[in-house]
Coordinates of C-alpha atoms and ligand atoms in Angstrom, one line a residue:
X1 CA -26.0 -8.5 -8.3
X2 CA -26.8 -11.6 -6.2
X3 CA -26.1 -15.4 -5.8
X4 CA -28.2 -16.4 -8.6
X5 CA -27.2 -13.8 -11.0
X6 CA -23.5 -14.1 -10.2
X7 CA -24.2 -18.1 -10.4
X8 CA -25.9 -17.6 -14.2
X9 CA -23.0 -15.1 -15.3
X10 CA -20.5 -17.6 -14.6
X11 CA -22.2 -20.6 -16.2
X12 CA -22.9 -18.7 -19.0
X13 CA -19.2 -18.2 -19.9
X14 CA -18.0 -21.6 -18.4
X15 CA -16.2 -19.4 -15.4
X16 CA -16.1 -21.1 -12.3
X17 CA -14.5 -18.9 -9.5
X18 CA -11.2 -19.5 -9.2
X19 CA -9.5 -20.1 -5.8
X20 CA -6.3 -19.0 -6.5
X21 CA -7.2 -15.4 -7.0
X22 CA -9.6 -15.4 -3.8
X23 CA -12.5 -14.9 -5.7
X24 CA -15.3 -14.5 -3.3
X25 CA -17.9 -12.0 -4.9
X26 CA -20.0 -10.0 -3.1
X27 CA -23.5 -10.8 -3.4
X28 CA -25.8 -7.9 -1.9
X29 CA -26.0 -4.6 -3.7
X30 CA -27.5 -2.9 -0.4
X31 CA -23.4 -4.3 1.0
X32 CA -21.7 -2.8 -1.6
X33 CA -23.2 0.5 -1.7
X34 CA -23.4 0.5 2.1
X35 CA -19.1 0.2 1.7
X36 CA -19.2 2.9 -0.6
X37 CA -21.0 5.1 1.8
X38 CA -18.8 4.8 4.2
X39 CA -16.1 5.6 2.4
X40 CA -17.2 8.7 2.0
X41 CA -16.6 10.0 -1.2
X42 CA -18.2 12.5 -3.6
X43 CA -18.4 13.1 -7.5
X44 CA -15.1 15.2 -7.6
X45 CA -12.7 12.1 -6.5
X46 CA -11.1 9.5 -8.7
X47 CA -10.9 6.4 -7.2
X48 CA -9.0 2.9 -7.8
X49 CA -10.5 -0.2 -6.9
X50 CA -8.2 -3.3 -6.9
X51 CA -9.5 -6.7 -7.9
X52 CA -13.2 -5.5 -9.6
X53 CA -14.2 -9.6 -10.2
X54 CA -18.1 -8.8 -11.5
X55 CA -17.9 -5.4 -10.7
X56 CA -20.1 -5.7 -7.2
X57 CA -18.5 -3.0 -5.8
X58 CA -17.2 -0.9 -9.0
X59 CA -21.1 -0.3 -10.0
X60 CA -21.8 1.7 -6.9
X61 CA -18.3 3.5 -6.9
X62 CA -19.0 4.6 -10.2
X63 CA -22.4 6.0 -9.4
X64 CA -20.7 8.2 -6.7
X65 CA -17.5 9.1 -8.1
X66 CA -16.5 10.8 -11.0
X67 CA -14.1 7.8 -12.1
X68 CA -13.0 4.2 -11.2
X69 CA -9.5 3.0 -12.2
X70 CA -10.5 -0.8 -11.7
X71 CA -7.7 -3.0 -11.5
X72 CA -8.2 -7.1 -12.4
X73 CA -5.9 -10.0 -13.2
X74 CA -7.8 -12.8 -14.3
X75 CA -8.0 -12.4 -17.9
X76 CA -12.0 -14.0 -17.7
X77 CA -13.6 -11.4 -16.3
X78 CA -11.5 -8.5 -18.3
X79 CA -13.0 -10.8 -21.3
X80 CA -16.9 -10.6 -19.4
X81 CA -16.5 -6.8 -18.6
X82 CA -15.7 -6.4 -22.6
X83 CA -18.2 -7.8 -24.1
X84 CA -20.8 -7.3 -21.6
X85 CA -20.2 -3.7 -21.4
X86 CA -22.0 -3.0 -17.9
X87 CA -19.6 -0.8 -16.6
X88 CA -20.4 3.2 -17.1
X89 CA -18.0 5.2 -19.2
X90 CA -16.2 6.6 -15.8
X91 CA -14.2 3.2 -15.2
X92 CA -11.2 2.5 -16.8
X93 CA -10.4 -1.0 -16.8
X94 CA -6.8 -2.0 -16.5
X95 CA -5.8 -5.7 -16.8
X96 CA -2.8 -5.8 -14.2
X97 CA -1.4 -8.0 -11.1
X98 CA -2.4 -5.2 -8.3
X99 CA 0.9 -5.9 -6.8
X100 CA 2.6 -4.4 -9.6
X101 CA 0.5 -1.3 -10.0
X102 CA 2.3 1.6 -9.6
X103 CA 0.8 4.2 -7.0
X104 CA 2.9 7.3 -7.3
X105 CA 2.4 7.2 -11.0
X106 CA -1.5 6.9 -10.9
X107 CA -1.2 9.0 -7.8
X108 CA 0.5 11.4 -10.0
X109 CA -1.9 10.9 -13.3
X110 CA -5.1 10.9 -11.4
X111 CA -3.7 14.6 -9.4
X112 CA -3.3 13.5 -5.9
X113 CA -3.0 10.9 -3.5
X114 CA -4.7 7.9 -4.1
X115 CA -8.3 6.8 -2.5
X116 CA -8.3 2.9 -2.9
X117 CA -10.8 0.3 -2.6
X118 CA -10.7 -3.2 -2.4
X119 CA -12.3 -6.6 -1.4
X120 CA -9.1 -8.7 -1.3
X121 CA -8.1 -12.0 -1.5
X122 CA -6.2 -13.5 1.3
X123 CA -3.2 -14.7 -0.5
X124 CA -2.9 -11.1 -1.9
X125 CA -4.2 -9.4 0.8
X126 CA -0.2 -8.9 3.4
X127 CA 2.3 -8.5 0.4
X128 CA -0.6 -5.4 -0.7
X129 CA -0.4 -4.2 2.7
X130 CA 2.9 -3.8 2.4
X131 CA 3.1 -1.9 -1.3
X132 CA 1.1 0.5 0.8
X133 CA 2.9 1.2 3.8
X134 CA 6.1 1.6 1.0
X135 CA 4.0 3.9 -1.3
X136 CA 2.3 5.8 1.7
X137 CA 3.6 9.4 0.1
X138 CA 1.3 8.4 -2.9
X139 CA -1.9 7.5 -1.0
X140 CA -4.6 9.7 1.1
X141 CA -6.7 6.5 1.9
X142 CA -7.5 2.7 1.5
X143 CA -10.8 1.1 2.2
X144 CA -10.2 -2.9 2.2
X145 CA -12.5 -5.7 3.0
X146 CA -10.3 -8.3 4.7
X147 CA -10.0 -11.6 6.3
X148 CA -11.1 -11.0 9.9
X149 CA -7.9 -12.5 11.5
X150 CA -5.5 -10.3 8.9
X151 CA -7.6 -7.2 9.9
X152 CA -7.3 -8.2 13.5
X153 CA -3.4 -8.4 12.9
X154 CA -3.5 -4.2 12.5
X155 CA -5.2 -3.5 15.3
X156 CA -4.2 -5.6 17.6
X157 CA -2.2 -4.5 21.1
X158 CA 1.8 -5.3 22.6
X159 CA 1.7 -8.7 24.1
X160 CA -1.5 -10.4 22.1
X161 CA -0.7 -13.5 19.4
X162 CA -1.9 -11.0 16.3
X163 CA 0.3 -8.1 17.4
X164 CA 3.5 -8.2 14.6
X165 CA 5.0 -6.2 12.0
X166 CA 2.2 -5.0 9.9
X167 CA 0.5 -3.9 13.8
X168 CA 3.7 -1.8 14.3
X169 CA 4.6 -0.6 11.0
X170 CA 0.9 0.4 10.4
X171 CA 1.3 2.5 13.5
X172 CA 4.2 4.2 12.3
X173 CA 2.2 5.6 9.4
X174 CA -1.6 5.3 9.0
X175 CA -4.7 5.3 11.1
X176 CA -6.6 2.1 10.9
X177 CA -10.2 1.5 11.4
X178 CA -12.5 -0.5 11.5
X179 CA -15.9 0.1 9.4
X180 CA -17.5 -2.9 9.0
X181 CA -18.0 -6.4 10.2
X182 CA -19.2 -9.4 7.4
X183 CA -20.2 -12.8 7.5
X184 CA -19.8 -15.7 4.9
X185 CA -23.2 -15.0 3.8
X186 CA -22.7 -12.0 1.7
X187 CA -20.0 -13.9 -0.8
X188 CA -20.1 -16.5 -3.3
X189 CA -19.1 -18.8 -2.9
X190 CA -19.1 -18.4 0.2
X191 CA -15.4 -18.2 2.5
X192 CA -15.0 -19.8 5.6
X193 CA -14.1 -16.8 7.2
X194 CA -15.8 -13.7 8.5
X195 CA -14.5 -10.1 7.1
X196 CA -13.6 -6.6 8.3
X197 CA -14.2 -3.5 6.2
X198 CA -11.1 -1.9 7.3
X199 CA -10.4 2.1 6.5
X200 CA -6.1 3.0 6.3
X201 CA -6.2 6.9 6.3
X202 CA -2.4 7.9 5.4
X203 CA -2.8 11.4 5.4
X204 CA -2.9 13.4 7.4
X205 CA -0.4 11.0 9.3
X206 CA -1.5 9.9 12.6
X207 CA -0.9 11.9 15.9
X208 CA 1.1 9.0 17.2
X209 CA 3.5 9.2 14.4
X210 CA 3.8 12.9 14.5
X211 CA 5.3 12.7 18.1
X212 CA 8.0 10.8 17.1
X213 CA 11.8 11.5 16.7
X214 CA 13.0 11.8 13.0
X215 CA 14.2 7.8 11.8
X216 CA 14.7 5.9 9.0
X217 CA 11.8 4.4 8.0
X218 CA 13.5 1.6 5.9
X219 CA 15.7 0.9 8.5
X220 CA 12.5 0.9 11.1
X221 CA 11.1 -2.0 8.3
X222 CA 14.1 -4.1 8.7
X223 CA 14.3 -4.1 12.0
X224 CA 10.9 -4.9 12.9
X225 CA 11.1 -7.5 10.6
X226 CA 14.2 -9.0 11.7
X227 CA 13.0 -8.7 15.6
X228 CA 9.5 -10.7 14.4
X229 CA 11.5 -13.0 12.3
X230 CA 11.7 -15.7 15.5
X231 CA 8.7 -14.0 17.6
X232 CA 9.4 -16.8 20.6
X233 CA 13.0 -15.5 20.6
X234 CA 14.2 -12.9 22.9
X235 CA 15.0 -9.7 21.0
X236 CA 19.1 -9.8 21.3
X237 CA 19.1 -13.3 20.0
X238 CA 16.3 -12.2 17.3
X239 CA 18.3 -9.4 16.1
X240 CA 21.5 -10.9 16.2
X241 CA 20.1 -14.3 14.0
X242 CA 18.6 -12.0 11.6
X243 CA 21.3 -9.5 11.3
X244 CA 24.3 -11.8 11.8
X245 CA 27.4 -9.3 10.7
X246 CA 26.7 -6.7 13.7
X247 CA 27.1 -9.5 16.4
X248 CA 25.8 -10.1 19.4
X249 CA 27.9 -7.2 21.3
X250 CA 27.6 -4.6 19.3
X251 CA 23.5 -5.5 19.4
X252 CA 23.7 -5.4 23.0
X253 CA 25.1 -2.2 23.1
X254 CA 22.3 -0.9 20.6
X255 CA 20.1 -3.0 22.7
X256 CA 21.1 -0.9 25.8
X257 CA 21.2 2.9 23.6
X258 CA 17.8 1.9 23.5
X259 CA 16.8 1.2 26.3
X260 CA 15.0 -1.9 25.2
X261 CA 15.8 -4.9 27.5
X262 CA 18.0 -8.0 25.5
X263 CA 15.5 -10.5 26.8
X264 CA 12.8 -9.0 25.7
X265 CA 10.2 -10.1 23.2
X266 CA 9.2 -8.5 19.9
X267 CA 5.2 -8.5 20.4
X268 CA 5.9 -7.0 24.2
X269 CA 7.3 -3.6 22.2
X270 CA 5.5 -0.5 21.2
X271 CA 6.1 1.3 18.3
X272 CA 7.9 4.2 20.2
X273 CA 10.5 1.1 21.5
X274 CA 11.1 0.3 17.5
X275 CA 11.8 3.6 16.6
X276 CA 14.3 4.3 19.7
X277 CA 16.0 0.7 18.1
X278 CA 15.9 2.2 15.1
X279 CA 17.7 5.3 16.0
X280 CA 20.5 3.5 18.2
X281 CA 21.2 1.1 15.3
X282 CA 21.7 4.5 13.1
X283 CA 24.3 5.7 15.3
X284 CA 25.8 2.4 15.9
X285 CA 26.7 1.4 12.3
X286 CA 25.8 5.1 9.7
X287 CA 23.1 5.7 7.2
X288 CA 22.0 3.0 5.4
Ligands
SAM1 N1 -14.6 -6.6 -6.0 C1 -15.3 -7.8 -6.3 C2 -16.4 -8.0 -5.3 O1 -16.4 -7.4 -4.3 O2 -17.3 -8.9 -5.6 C3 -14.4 -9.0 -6.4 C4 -13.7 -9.4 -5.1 S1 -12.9 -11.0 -5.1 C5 -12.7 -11.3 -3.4 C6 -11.2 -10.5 -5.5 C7 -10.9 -10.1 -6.9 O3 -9.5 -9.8 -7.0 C8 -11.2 -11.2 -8.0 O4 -11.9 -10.6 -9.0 C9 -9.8 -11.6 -8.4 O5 -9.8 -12.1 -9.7 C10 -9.0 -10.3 -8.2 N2 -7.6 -10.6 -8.0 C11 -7.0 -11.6 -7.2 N3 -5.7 -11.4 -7.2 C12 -5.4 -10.3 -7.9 C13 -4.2 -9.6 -8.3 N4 -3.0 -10.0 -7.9 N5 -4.3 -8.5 -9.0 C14 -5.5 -8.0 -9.5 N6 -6.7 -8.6 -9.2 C15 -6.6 -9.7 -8.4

């Protein structure tokens, strides 16, 4: 695949890339299989690839794995990969909204947890991140090409603009790395942005999360979100507006249980000061 061919395919049907669903195909074959590479993966392993568009990266997967599940909404290309028939036998095409995909069933059809791949659109790209940190039981690993400033946002430190909720609930339950860094020049058409292959291994959970002290996890979510909701806020004022039938005293107290100073910002806490939160809020008003 490159510019030219991915330029004839869609004039051919009358396809022009659509915005809305972030499409931004990869142009270089040498890219795509250089992703799959690093992935790491071998003929035994099933793997689903969100959002296939012309199937840049599915052709490579395919040649390394024993089978694809590829995922696509826009109704065009399902149409193109139809007729056209240049995907191998070993993918399964599924015409779906990713964010309605359900992991712990194909987690539990294709025998284990999930290895996902993905080059993602932006608009798609935060409320994904989230289906994964709430269906983490069903996946081992996710390899996603992002936006460099949302990739930035899950590895970023306490105390730095892109440090927020996906930094600290990532924490909590994956190990995130970076893989790879590209520019505009390997889409089309091509994005204003740079990219970040990104790797989110889920399992085994990372040593960081394995120190901590047993918590609610969905209690952890709301909290983290409710003390991010206002980030310039201090955190007794955060949690108080975004929780508004506890009150300010009875946050204080939790505040204090804590150990977590009331003036304090969200992006100045670690993960460990979330979870101690977490776990005073539990004995302060019962399970959930
Ligand atoms: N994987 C291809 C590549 O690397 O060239 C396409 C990447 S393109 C950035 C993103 C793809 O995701 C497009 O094909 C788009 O139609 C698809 N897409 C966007 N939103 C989606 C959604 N909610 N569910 C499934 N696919 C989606």
């Amino acid at each position: 695949m490159n510019d030219r061919r991915i330029k004839d395919i869609l004039a051919d049907r009358g396809l022009a890339p659509s915005k809305k669903l972030g499409q931004n195909f990869l142009v270089h074959r040498q890219t795509a299989e250089k992703i799959v590479r690093l992935a790491g993966l071998g003929p035994e392993d099933t793997v689903v690839e969100l959002g296939v568009g012309l199937g840049a990266l599915t052709l490579p997967l395919a040649a390394a794995v024993g089978r694809v599940v590829g995922i696509e909404l826009d109704a065009g290309l399902i149409r193109f990969h139809r007729e056209e028939g240049i995907l191998p036998t070993n993918v399964k095409l599924v015409h779906q909204d990713l964010l309605q995909a359900d992991f712990a069933g194909l987690a539990a059809e294709t025998g284990g947890p999930l290895k996902i791949m993905a080059n993602l659109p932006y608009s798609v790209s935060n409320p994904l991140l989230f289906k994964l940190i709430e269906s983490r039981k069903a996946i081992g690993w996710a390899v996603l090409m992002l936006q460099k400033e949302v990739a930035d946002r899950l590895i970023a430190l306490p105390g730095t603009k892109e440090y927020g909720i996906l930094t600290v609930l990532l924490a909590a339950c994956a190990t995130v790395t970076p893989l790879l860094h590209l520019g505009p020049e390997q889409f089309h058409p091509r994005p204003q942005v740079d990219s970040v292959v990104v790797r989110l291994g889920f399992e085994p959970p990372p040593e960081r999360a394995r120190r901590l002290p047993p918590y609610d996890g969905r209690l952890l979510r709301r909290v983290v979100k409710g003390a991010f909701q206002q980030r310039r806020k201090t955190m007794l004022n955060s949690l108080a507006g975004a929780w508004p039938e506890l009150g300010k005293e009875r946050w204080g107290r939790v505040l204090a249980a804590a150990d977590v100073p009331p003036a304090e910002r969200a992006e100045r806490l670690a993960l460990e000061d979330f979870v101690r939160l977490t776990r005073a809020l539990a004995g302060e008003i019962g399970p959930l």
